[in-house]
Amino acid sequence: MATPTGRSPELRHDPVSNRWVIFSPARAKRPSDFKSKSPENPDPNSSSGNSCPFCIGNESQCAPEIFRFPPDLGNPNWKIRVIENLFPALSRTGEYPSEAGGRSLKGLGFHDVVIEAPVHSVQLSDLGAGEIGQVLLAYKKRIEQIATFDSIKYIQVFKNHGASAGASLSHSHSQILALPVVPPAVSTRLDGTKEYFEKTGKCSLCEVRAKELIIDESTHFISIVPFAATFAFEIWIVPKDHSSHFHELDSDQAVDLAGLLRLMLKKMSTQLNNPPFNFMIQTSPLRVEESRLPYSHWFLQIVPHLGGVAGFEIGSGCHINPVFPEDAAKVLREVNVNLSG
Amino acid sequence: MATPTGRSPELRHDPVSNRWVIFSPARAKRPSDFKSKSPENPDPNSSSGNSCPFCIGNESQCAPEIFRFPPDLGNPNWKIRVIENLFPALSRTGEYPSEAGGRSLKGLGFHDVVIEAPVHSVQLSDLGAGEIGQVLLAYKKRIEQIATFDSIKYIQVFKNHGASAGASLSHSHSQILALPVVPPAVSTRLDGTKEYFEKTGKCSLCEVRAKELIIDESTHFISIVPFAATFAFEIWIVPKDHSSHFHELDSDQAVDLAGLLRLMLKKMSTQLNNPPFNFMIQTSPLRVEESRLPYSHWFLQIVPHLGGVAGFEIGSGCHINPVFPEDAAKVLREVNVNLSG
């Protein structure tokens, strides 16, 4: 079946998520015509000032602070604050159960918030690479603190931008959720990359170098649209050198990653009309077995929200993506953005 | 941590989806206060008449028909039509590849639409049990037709109700997507129910009889909120007697299932303010190995859309559900609905 984009449907298997994705151009506009129908344009005057608990000056409206940058509690001119979530999904107090073998488990863990900027109207991509690098280093510092708890098995860092991508407050922030179990997507990912490693002797994420999928690169990182992207215009930023855990990042690498992340967020916003989006740091479980390290390679996944998840996806776990990854990569490679703004 | 609902967070493992779900009442309203913020209230006058291709009289605007009920092509007074999808996710023509071992596969399969009623303003739950039974028998008939193709491995039946649940047309319809691979959620489900079977010697879905999780039952079916429901107010309708494939359903069972499905849809609509929803028939792969039959038990899953999927869920595959299943079951058990309407 020929389509307006000249392509036929195709199923692709992603060794990282270990699943099939349907690429279905019959339902698509031209790749360059994708735009968010509900662009996020947070009014800097709404929910700001007194009413936003994340704004500078309103610290007393928040749950307890864990640390701030610069690291001086007496300094009111903070740039970044890491605080407890006022409505945590998991509770940080109580006895940890000794074994996870049963069908239920006490909901113990950590759920923190990283306030990325003191001012309401500033979004993450408005910051300079140095400042975004500091946000990444705040994630790293908090991960290192939480990792000391033996009962924590996995730490998920994620950012929800825009109400329809799950953000309940428009003030720029991200979240850190530390779990007493290894979550299913992470187990599945390790199984998938293991299978690839056993077949090829190589780490699947060290291998992402297909020219047609690359958007850009920096000194230490490469940004791609993955071969079997689950979502239209999904982007992965992958360390060029093998690294299992995000928190192995050093300060130089943090600023380098920040620059590429900023570029990807600006490209996505320009091309797709400031869509709601999520990004997730896909790292390895804490205390992962030594034997898994050769195929455990962390990356940062960016997902714009251009369509919803419906019955087919919920039922089958299989996603339908209307944009071929090489087309999305070409569009994102070619879009010009203003990096000074 | 005590909460307004008097419960602490808990993680639960579902042997069927084979994953952990976080139950987090700290973020919740009282279970009885959940309402859809974007109720679906399709205006029977909008997109109807000439502009809706699914309305009776507009058959020429649709892709080719496969069959209709009553089964007489010359009869203009049809009740149900099964047609090809005008924008199929998969293509029905082309050579089928001989092996699925590679990283990509031609997108061959079937993608059909079941128009559940001839009139625009009629929703599925407005129909009588006998009429809904006919819709279920239309699924069965189409599944049996597609199952004759050796290259088809799995057939997913699903319904999207409401724009934010993925419905692009408000005229009541469901879809049938036949895939050349077993999709990931199905493989995971079989692995999960296998593990349960090996541990206990029993089928996990033959075992769902916990009184506090039951909403209602009919002669052949039971409706429950599963112990580790992924979504708030998720409902499963499960055959009481072990059955691996939906299309084993006979005509009596179809009407019986239809009555319970109708009751659940009405309860959900009444209690949750007519939310957008999906339902999915979770059946077994075609030609599943004999050894898997004892733990392959089909069911119908209903998911109201009360909140979106955000970065944590995409990243970890782990869901946060603000309503404990026994609380949701109690609310749904007690809600009164008008079954004559």
Coordinates of C-alpha atoms in Angstrom, one line a residue, chain B residues 144 176 254 283 328:
Chain B
E144 CA -12.6 -16.6 13.0
I176 CA -10.0 -5.2 15.2
A254 CA -22.4 -13.5 24.3
T283 CA -7.4 -13.0 24.5
A328 CA -13.1 1.3 43.6

